[in-house]
XYZ file of C-alpha atoms in Angstrom:
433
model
C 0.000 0.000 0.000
C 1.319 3.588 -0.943
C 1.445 6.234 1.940
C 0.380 9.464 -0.097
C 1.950 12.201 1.492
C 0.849 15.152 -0.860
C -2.032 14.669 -2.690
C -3.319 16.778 -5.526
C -6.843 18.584 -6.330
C -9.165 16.475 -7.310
C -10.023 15.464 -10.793
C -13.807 16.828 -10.711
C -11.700 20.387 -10.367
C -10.033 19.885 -13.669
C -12.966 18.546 -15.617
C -15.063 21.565 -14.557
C -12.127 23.684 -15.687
C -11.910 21.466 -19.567
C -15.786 22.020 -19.846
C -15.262 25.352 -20.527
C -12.209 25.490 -22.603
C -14.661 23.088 -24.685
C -17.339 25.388 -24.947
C -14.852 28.276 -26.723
C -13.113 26.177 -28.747
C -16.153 24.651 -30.541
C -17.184 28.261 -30.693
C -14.045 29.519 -32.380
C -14.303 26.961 -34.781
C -17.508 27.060 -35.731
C -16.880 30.859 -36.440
C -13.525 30.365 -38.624
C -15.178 27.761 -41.132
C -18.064 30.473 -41.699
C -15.891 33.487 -42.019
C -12.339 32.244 -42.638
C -9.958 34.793 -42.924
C -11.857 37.564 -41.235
C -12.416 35.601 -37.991
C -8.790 34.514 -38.050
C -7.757 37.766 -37.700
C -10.316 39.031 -35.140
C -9.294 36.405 -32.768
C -5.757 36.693 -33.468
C -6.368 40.744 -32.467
C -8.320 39.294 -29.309
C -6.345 37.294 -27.935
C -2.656 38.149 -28.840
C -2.938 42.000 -29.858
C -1.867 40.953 -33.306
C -2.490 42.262 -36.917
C 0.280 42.873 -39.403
C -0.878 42.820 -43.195
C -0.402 39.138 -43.733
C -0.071 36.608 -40.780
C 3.116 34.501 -43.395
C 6.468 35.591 -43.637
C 7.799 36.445 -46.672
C 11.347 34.688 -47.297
C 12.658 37.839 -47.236
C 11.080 39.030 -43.561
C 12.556 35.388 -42.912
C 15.846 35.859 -43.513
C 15.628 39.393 -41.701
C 14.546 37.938 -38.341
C 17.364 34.794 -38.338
C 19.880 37.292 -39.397
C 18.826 38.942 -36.011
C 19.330 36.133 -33.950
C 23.068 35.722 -32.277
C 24.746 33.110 -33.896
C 25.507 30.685 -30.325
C 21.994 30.618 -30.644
C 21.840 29.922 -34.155
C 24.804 27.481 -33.665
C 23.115 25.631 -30.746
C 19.461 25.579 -33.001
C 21.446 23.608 -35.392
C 23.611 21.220 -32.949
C 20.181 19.944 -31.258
C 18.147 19.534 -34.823
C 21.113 17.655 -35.616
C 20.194 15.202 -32.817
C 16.872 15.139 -33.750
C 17.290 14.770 -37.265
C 19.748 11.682 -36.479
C 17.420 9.663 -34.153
C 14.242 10.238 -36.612
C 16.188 9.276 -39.334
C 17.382 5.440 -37.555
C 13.646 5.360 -36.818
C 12.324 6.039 -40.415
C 15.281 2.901 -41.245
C 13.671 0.614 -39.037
C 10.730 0.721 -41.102
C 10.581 -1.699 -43.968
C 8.687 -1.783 -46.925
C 7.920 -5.429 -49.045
C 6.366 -6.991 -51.421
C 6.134 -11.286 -50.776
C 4.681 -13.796 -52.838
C 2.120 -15.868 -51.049
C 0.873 -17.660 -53.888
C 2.000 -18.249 -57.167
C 0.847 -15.254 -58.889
C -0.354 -13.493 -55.761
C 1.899 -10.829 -54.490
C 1.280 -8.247 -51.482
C 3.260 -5.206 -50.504
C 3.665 -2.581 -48.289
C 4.413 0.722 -48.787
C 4.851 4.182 -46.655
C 3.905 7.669 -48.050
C 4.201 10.446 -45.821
C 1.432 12.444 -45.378
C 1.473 15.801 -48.364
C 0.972 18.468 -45.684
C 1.579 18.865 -42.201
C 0.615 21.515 -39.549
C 2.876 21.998 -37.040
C 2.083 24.256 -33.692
C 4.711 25.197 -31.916
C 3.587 27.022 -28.688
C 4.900 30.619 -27.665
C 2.400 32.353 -25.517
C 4.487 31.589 -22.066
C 8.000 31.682 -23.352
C 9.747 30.774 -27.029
C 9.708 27.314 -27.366
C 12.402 26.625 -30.088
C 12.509 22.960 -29.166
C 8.769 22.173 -30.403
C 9.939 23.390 -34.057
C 12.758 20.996 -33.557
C 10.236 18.153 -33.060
C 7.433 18.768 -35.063
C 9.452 20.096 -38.173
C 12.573 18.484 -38.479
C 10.984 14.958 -37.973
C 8.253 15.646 -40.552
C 11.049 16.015 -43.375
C 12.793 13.342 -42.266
C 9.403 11.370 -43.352
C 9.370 12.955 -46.390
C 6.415 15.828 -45.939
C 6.696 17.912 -48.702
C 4.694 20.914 -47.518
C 4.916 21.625 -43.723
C 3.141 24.819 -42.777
C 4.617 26.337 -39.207
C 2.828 28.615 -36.767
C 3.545 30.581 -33.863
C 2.143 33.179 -32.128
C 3.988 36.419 -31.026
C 5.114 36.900 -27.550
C 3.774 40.017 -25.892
C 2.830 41.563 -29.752
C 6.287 40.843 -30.511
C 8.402 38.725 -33.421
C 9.523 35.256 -31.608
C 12.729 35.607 -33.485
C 14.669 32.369 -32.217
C 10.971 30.716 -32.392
C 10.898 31.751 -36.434
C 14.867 30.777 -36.774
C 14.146 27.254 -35.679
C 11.229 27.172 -37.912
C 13.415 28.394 -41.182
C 16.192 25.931 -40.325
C 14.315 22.956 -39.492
C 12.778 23.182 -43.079
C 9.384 24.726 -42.974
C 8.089 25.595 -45.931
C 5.129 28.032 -44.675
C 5.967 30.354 -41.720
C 3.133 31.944 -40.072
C 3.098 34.545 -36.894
C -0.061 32.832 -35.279
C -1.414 31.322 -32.516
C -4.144 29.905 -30.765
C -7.218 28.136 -31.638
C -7.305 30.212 -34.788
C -3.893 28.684 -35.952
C -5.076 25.159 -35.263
C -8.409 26.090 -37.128
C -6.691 27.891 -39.838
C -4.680 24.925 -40.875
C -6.900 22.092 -40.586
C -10.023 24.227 -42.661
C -8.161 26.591 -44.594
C -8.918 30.106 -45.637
C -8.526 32.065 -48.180
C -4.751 32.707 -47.544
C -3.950 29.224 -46.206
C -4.330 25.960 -47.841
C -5.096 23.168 -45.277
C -3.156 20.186 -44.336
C -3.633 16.465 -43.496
C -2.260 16.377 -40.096
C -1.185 18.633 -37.417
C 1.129 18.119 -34.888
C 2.757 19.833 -31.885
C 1.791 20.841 -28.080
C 0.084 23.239 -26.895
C -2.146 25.170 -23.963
C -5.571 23.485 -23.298
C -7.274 25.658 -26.266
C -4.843 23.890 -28.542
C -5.282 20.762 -27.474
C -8.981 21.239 -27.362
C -9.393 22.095 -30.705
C -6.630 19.308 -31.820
C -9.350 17.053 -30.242
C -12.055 18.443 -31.948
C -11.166 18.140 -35.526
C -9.290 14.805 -35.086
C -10.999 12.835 -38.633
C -11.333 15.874 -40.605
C -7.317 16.088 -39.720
C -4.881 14.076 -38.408
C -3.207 14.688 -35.589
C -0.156 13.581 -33.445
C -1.541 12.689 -30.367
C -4.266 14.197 -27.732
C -2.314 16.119 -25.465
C -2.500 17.571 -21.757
C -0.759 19.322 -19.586
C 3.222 18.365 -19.248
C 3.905 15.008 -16.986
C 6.783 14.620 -15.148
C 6.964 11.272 -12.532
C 10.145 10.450 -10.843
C 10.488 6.989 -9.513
C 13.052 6.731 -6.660
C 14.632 3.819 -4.535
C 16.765 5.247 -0.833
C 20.097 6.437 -2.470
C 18.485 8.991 -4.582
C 19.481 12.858 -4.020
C 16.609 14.639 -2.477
C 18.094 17.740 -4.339
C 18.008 16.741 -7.568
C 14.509 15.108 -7.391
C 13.043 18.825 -6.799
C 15.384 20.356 -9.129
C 13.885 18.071 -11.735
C 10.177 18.114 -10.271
C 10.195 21.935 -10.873
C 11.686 21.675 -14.210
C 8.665 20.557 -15.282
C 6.264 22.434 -13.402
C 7.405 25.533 -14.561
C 5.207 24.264 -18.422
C 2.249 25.719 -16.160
C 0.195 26.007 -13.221
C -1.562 22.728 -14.440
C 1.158 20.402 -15.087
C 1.259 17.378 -12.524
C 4.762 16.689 -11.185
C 4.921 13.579 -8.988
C 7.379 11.554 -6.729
C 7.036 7.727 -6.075
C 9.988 6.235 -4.057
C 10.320 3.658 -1.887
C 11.885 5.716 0.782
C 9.865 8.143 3.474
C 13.318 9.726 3.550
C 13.613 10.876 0.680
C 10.290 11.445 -0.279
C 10.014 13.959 2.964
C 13.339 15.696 1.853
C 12.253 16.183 -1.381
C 9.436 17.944 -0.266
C 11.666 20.246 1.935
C 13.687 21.195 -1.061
C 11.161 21.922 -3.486
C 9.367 24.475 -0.235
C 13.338 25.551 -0.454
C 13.914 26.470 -3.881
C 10.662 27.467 -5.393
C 10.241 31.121 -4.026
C 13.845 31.771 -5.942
C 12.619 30.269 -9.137
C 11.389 33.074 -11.580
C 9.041 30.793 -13.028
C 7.362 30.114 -9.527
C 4.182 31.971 -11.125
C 3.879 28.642 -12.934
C 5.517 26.359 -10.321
C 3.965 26.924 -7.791
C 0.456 26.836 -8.463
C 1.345 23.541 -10.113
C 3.376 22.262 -7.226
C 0.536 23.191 -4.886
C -2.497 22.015 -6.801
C -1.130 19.090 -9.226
C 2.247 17.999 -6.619
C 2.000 14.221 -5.440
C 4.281 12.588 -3.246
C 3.684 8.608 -2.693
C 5.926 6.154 -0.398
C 5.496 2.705 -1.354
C 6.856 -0.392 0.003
C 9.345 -2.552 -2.724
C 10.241 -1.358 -6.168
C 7.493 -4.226 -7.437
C 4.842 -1.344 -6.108
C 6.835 1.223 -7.552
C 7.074 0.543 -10.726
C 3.133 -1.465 -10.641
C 2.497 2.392 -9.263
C 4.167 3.933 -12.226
C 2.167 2.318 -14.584
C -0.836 3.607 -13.291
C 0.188 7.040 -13.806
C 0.808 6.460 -17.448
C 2.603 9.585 -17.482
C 4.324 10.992 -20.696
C 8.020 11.528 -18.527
C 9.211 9.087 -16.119
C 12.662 9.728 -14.768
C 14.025 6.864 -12.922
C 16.510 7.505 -10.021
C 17.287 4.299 -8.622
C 20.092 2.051 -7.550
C 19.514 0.048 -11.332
C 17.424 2.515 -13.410
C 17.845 0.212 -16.869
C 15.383 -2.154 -14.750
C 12.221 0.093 -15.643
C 12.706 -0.936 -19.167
C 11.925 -4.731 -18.223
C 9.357 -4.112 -15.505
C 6.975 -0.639 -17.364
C 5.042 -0.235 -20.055
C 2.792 2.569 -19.923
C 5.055 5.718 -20.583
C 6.082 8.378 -22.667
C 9.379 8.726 -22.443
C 11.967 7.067 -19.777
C 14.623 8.662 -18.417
C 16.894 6.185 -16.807
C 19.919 6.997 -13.711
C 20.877 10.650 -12.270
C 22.692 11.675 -15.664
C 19.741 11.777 -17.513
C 16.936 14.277 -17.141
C 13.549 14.916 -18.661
C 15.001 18.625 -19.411
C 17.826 16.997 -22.124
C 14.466 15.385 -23.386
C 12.521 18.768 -23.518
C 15.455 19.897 -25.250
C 18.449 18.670 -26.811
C 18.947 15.090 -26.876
C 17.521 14.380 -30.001
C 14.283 12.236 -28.775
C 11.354 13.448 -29.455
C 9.263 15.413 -26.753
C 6.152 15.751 -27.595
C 4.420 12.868 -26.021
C 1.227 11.507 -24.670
C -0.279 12.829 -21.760
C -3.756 12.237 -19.883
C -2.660 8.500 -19.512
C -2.905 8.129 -23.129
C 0.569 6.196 -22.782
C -1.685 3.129 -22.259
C -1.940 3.226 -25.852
C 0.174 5.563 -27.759
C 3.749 6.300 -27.865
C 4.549 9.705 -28.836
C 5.536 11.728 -31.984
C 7.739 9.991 -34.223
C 8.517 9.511 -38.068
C 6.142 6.966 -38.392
C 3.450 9.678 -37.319
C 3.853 11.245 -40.769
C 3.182 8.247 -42.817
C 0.810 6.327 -43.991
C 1.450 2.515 -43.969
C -0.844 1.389 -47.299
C -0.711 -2.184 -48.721
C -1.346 -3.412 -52.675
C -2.308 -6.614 -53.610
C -1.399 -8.161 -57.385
C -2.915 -11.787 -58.608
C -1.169 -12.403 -62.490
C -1.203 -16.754 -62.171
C -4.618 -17.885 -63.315
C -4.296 -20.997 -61.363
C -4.460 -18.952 -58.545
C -6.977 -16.511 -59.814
C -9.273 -19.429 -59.822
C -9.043 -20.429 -56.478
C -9.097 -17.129 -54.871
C -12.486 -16.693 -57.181
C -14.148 -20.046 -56.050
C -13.035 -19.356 -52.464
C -14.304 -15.383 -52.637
C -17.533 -16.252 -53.730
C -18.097 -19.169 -51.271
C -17.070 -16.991 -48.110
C -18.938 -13.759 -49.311
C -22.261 -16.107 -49.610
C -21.658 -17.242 -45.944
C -22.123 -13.567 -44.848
C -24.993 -12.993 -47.333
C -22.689 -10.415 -49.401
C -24.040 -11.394 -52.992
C -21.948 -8.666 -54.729
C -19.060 -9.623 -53.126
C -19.279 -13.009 -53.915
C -19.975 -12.397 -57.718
C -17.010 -10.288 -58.233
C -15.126 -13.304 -57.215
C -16.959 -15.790 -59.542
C -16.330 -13.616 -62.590
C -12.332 -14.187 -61.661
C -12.991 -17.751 -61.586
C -14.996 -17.269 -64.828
C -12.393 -15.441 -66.885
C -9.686 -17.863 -65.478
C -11.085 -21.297 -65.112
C -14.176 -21.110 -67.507
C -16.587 -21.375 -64.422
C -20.738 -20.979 -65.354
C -21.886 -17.730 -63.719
C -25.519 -18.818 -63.185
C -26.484 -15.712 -62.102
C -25.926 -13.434 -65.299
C -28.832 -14.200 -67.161
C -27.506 -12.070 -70.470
């Protein structure tokens, strides 16, 4: 049995709090199909104070704000897309495609064709987050995307010009300065101005995700996302410190975003508690932190590391950092995460950032079924089927028609005996010409 010792608000709070992000979104959306452009640009005004002339960069306004940016920056952009490009590139080469014989005559394959537009959202209304272009872009042209449209919003009315940099040099094709449910909207409906794409990816505040959820079929999209995760799983030798150093890391994404200890030591899970009281009113992000510490925090003692990890799994959360004695055993013993993190070196911040995985993952507990964004996100896995022997013809025919009649599909089960027919010579009693 787990001894909680912090427990968070409960979960009727936060569903009261989702009804009515639900209620605006459908609204927005509703409005942006009817009026398009014109509603784009009123809630762009509403909400971020923003109206230039046209909501795309021009190449030239491109190359304007990257020539702005200093160049460690630029230099570091292009180190930690270089990591991501690496690792999506050995996962698009673990993907095969084939073609196999099963019959003579009979051959099936399988192909993958990446999607021919992607959206991808990469937040800014809290702070500049480079990393998402990383993520979203970079691994969509690894699959092969040949039109990915990029939005961001400005940050206090003003040019995210790191934000757009990333974009440029992760390959975007379409660079847009906006935000919000409108973005989201604009891209999966199109406008006048925009053309609309097959899939959108990327994180974003509730009214993103929200309206991610909403036009999920009409669109693709990456994943249903939430609020940023972090769990850290602990054993007794673990440093008290660094468990609130990385606890905060995370709830600094917003005053919703769960951060939660499990460890098998009352030790530790008390000093951790100490330290985060300690070092979150010197954080400058404690705005975010705290409120997230104080309403979403969880701290749970358990007994044996059999109820920690069984624990774990229950969370389903998209980061699980593992500070224990022999972290590599979470890979044998979990299966419902995002993203492990596995000994003291490791943290869910060289995740976030520059490691070269990729960070947006699932949230919500949607790790009991999804992993998060990868190459493979971008593609679509289709299959073709080829019969040439007439030997075999004749026995798929015979065997079509038979099975289809078992179901009562008479169409079906014709288009198989005219096979047989053509092939074999078989009497099609049922064309009366």
């Amino acid at each position: 049995m787990a001894t909680i010792l912090k427990h968070a608000v409960p979960k009727s709070e936060v569903a009261a709090s989702l009804d009515q992000v639900r209620e605006t979104v459908t609204g927005v959306i509703a409005d942006i199909r009817e009026r398009g452009d014109e509603a784009v640009r009123a809630y762009s005004e509403k909400f971020d104070k923003w109206s230039p002339d046209s909501f795309r960069l021009s190449d030239a306004e491109v190359e304007k704000i990257v020539a702005s940016v200093p160049q460690q920056v630029i230099d570091d952009i292009r180190f930690v897309q270089d990591q991501v490009r690496t690792f999506a590139r050995h996962q698009f080469d673990s993907l095969r495609e084939f073609e196999v014989e099963t019959l003579p005559g009979v051959r099936l394959g399988q192909k993958h064709i990446p999607v021919q537009a992607a959206g991808a959202y990469i937040p800014g209304g809290r702070y500049p987050l480079t990393a998402s272009a990383h993520m979203t872009i970079v691994t969509a042209k690894v699959a092969g995307v040949p039109r990915v449209v990029a939005c961001t919003p400005p940050i206090h009315g003003e040019i995210p010009a790191a934000t757009v940099a990333a974009m440029h040099l992760a390959g975007a094709d379409e660079i847009w300065l906006l935000g919000g449910v409108q973005a989201v909207a604009a891209m999966a409906v199109g406008t006048d101005t925009m053309r609309p794409v097959n899939l959108i990816a990327g994180p974003g505040n509730a009214y993103v995700a929200e309206a991610k959820r909403q036009l999920f079929g009409e669109i693709g999209i990456d994943l249903f996302a939430g609020p940023t995760e972090i769990l850290v799983l602990t054993d007794e030798q673990a440093d008290p410190f660094v468990c609130a150093v990385d606890l905060l890391s995370q709830a600094e994404h917003g005053p919703d975003s769960p951060a939660v200890l499990v460890t098998t030591s009352r030790e530790v899970a008390e000093k951790t508690i100490a330290e985060v009281e300690r070092l979150l009113p010197g954080m400058p992000t404690r705005d975010f932190a705290g409120p997230a510490w104080r309403d979403h925090g969880q701290v749970h003692v358990v007994d044996t590391l059999d109820e920690l990890y069984a624990l774990a799994d229950e969370f389903a959360f998209e980061h699980v950092e593992v500070l224990t004695a022999e972290p590599r055993l979470a890979l044998e013993r979990m299966t419902q995460y995002g993203a492990l993190f596995l000994g003291e070196g490791t943290c869910v911040s060289f995740g976030d950032k520059v490691i070269g995985t990729n960070h947006v993952l699932p949230t919500r507990g949607a790790a009991r079924y999804t992993g998060g964004l990868w190459v493979g996100k971008y593609l679509k896995t289709v299959t073709y089927q080829e019969v040439t022997d007439t030997d075999s013809q004749t026995l798929l025919g015979r065997l079509c028609g038979r099975a289809a009649r078992v179901e009562l599909f008479e169409g079906h089960a014709r288009s198989g005996d005219v096979r047989a027919a053509k092939a074999a010579g078989d009497e099609l009693p049922w064309n009366t010409a």
